[in-house]
């Protein structure tokens, strides 16, 4: 990897921002957002919108990461959105928001913990480069 002198501060900030993004992306943190009285489809819409807006806000940080690490962050985002939709498609139409959140969390917990793996990769890359 080619490094530019003086970019280490920006690179550290990129690691910090993307670490925060990944923490916010964890389903356990997503289910605490928004009004608990929302309809399930409203929660789904707002959650996906928030995930994508924050991702777009942080997209420029990919300049300071390895291609593989950035790819893992994109995959983490896409996987969470996929689980949101899979959960929505699998629950009954009369399910409450709490039911949805419970199934969403279980679907994540029962799958691969790619967010934690991406965070580990981010930490390792930060230690190697900085």
Tab-separated table of C-alpha atoms in Angstrom:
chain	number	residue	atom	x	y	z
A	1	UNK	CA	0.000	0.000	0.000
A	2	UNK	CA	1.269	3.445	-0.884
A	3	UNK	CA	0.990	5.935	1.942
A	4	UNK	CA	0.977	9.679	1.695
A	5	UNK	CA	2.972	11.533	4.290
A	6	UNK	CA	0.666	13.467	6.600
A	7	UNK	CA	-2.403	11.336	5.876
A	8	UNK	CA	-2.158	9.273	9.073
A	9	UNK	CA	-4.376	11.689	11.016
A	10	UNK	CA	-7.050	11.472	8.354
A	11	UNK	CA	-6.659	7.708	8.225
A	12	UNK	CA	-7.107	7.414	11.993
A	13	UNK	CA	-10.226	9.592	11.762
A	14	UNK	CA	-11.550	7.303	8.997
A	15	UNK	CA	-11.041	4.239	11.195
A	16	UNK	CA	-12.818	6.000	14.065
A	17	UNK	CA	-15.774	7.091	11.934
A	18	UNK	CA	-16.233	3.689	10.356
A	19	UNK	CA	-15.910	1.947	13.713
A	20	UNK	CA	-18.730	4.142	14.974
A	21	UNK	CA	-20.771	3.375	11.847
A	22	UNK	CA	-20.339	-0.368	12.349
A	23	UNK	CA	-21.334	-0.079	16.013
A	24	UNK	CA	-24.484	1.804	15.015
A	25	UNK	CA	-25.157	-0.841	12.359
A	26	UNK	CA	-25.387	-3.629	14.918
A	27	UNK	CA	-28.992	-4.800	15.151
A	28	UNK	CA	-28.921	-4.523	18.963
A	29	UNK	CA	-28.343	-0.778	18.513
A	30	UNK	CA	-30.744	-0.354	15.590
A	31	UNK	CA	-33.728	-1.728	17.513
A	32	UNK	CA	-33.420	1.023	20.134
A	33	UNK	CA	-33.852	3.795	17.561
A	34	UNK	CA	-37.104	5.565	16.746
A	35	UNK	CA	-40.487	5.704	18.403
A	36	UNK	CA	-41.587	2.301	19.777
A	37	UNK	CA	-45.128	3.030	18.563
A	38	UNK	CA	-44.191	3.006	14.876
A	39	UNK	CA	-45.736	0.500	12.522
A	40	UNK	CA	-43.334	-2.224	11.430
A	41	UNK	CA	-43.107	-0.882	7.861
A	42	UNK	CA	-42.317	2.617	9.203
A	43	UNK	CA	-39.521	1.247	11.390
A	44	UNK	CA	-38.142	-0.713	8.430
A	45	UNK	CA	-38.208	2.378	6.189
A	46	UNK	CA	-36.585	4.695	8.763
A	47	UNK	CA	-33.936	2.155	9.744
A	48	UNK	CA	-32.914	1.451	6.158
A	49	UNK	CA	-32.911	5.191	5.368
A	50	UNK	CA	-30.677	5.908	8.388
A	51	UNK	CA	-28.252	3.092	7.502
A	52	UNK	CA	-27.919	4.326	3.912
A	53	UNK	CA	-27.637	8.017	4.806
A	54	UNK	CA	-24.890	7.393	7.335
A	55	UNK	CA	-23.124	5.097	4.877
A	56	UNK	CA	-23.277	7.789	2.180
A	57	UNK	CA	-21.967	10.364	4.664
A	58	UNK	CA	-18.956	8.151	5.426
A	59	UNK	CA	-18.300	6.870	1.883
A	60	UNK	CA	-15.342	9.190	1.339
A	61	UNK	CA	-13.500	7.415	4.164
A	62	UNK	CA	-12.844	4.472	1.856
A	63	UNK	CA	-9.868	6.437	0.532
A	64	UNK	CA	-8.017	5.640	3.767
A	65	UNK	CA	-8.844	1.924	3.985
A	66	UNK	CA	-7.719	-1.166	2.159
A	67	UNK	CA	-10.017	-2.297	-0.619
A	68	UNK	CA	-10.826	-5.473	1.328
A	69	UNK	CA	-11.803	-3.624	4.507
A	70	UNK	CA	-14.063	-1.233	2.600
A	71	UNK	CA	-15.657	-4.195	0.836
A	72	UNK	CA	-16.361	-5.799	4.246
A	73	UNK	CA	-18.040	-2.595	5.448
A	74	UNK	CA	-20.260	-2.513	2.344
A	75	UNK	CA	-21.090	-6.192	2.856
A	76	UNK	CA	-21.965	-5.580	6.510
A	77	UNK	CA	-24.345	-2.772	5.538
A	78	UNK	CA	-25.960	-4.842	2.787
A	79	UNK	CA	-26.330	-7.879	5.038
A	80	UNK	CA	-28.111	-5.892	7.751
A	81	UNK	CA	-30.500	-4.429	5.180
A	82	UNK	CA	-31.071	-7.927	3.791
A	83	UNK	CA	-31.906	-9.257	7.272
A	84	UNK	CA	-34.303	-6.340	7.835
A	85	UNK	CA	-36.190	-7.226	4.652
A	86	UNK	CA	-36.014	-10.982	5.232
A	87	UNK	CA	-37.469	-10.461	8.690
A	88	UNK	CA	-40.213	-8.202	7.355
A	89	UNK	CA	-41.120	-10.754	4.679
A	90	UNK	CA	-41.219	-13.609	7.194
A	91	UNK	CA	-43.399	-12.130	9.941
A	92	UNK	CA	-47.176	-12.122	9.924
A	93	UNK	CA	-49.007	-8.971	8.913
A	94	UNK	CA	-50.379	-8.516	12.445
A	95	UNK	CA	-46.958	-8.730	14.138
A	96	UNK	CA	-46.083	-5.886	16.482
A	97	UNK	CA	-42.939	-3.812	16.194
A	98	UNK	CA	-41.589	-5.612	19.255
A	99	UNK	CA	-42.208	-8.966	17.520
A	100	UNK	CA	-40.366	-7.685	14.447
A	101	UNK	CA	-37.418	-6.443	16.499
A	102	UNK	CA	-37.156	-9.749	18.354
A	103	UNK	CA	-37.147	-11.791	15.137
A	104	UNK	CA	-34.708	-9.331	13.523
A	105	UNK	CA	-32.276	-9.717	16.437
A	106	UNK	CA	-32.618	-13.508	16.405
A	107	UNK	CA	-32.025	-13.641	12.644
A	108	UNK	CA	-28.803	-11.695	13.142
A	109	UNK	CA	-27.646	-13.641	16.200
A	110	UNK	CA	-28.277	-16.973	14.469
A	111	UNK	CA	-26.195	-15.949	11.450
A	112	UNK	CA	-22.579	-14.994	10.948
A	113	UNK	CA	-21.424	-12.032	13.065
A	114	UNK	CA	-19.880	-10.194	10.111
A	115	UNK	CA	-20.024	-6.796	11.834
A	116	UNK	CA	-17.757	-7.958	14.670
A	117	UNK	CA	-15.452	-9.603	12.137
A	118	UNK	CA	-15.284	-6.360	10.130
A	119	UNK	CA	-14.530	-4.421	13.324
A	120	UNK	CA	-11.709	-6.861	14.109
A	121	UNK	CA	-10.321	-6.425	10.583
A	122	UNK	CA	-10.540	-2.634	10.950
A	123	UNK	CA	-8.601	-2.775	14.230
A	124	UNK	CA	-5.907	-5.013	12.736
A	125	UNK	CA	-5.517	-2.816	9.672
A	126	UNK	CA	-5.301	0.296	11.859
A	127	UNK	CA	-2.536	-1.290	13.968
A	128	UNK	CA	-0.579	-2.360	10.896
A	129	UNK	CA	-0.849	0.918	9.000
A	130	UNK	CA	-0.728	3.425	11.835
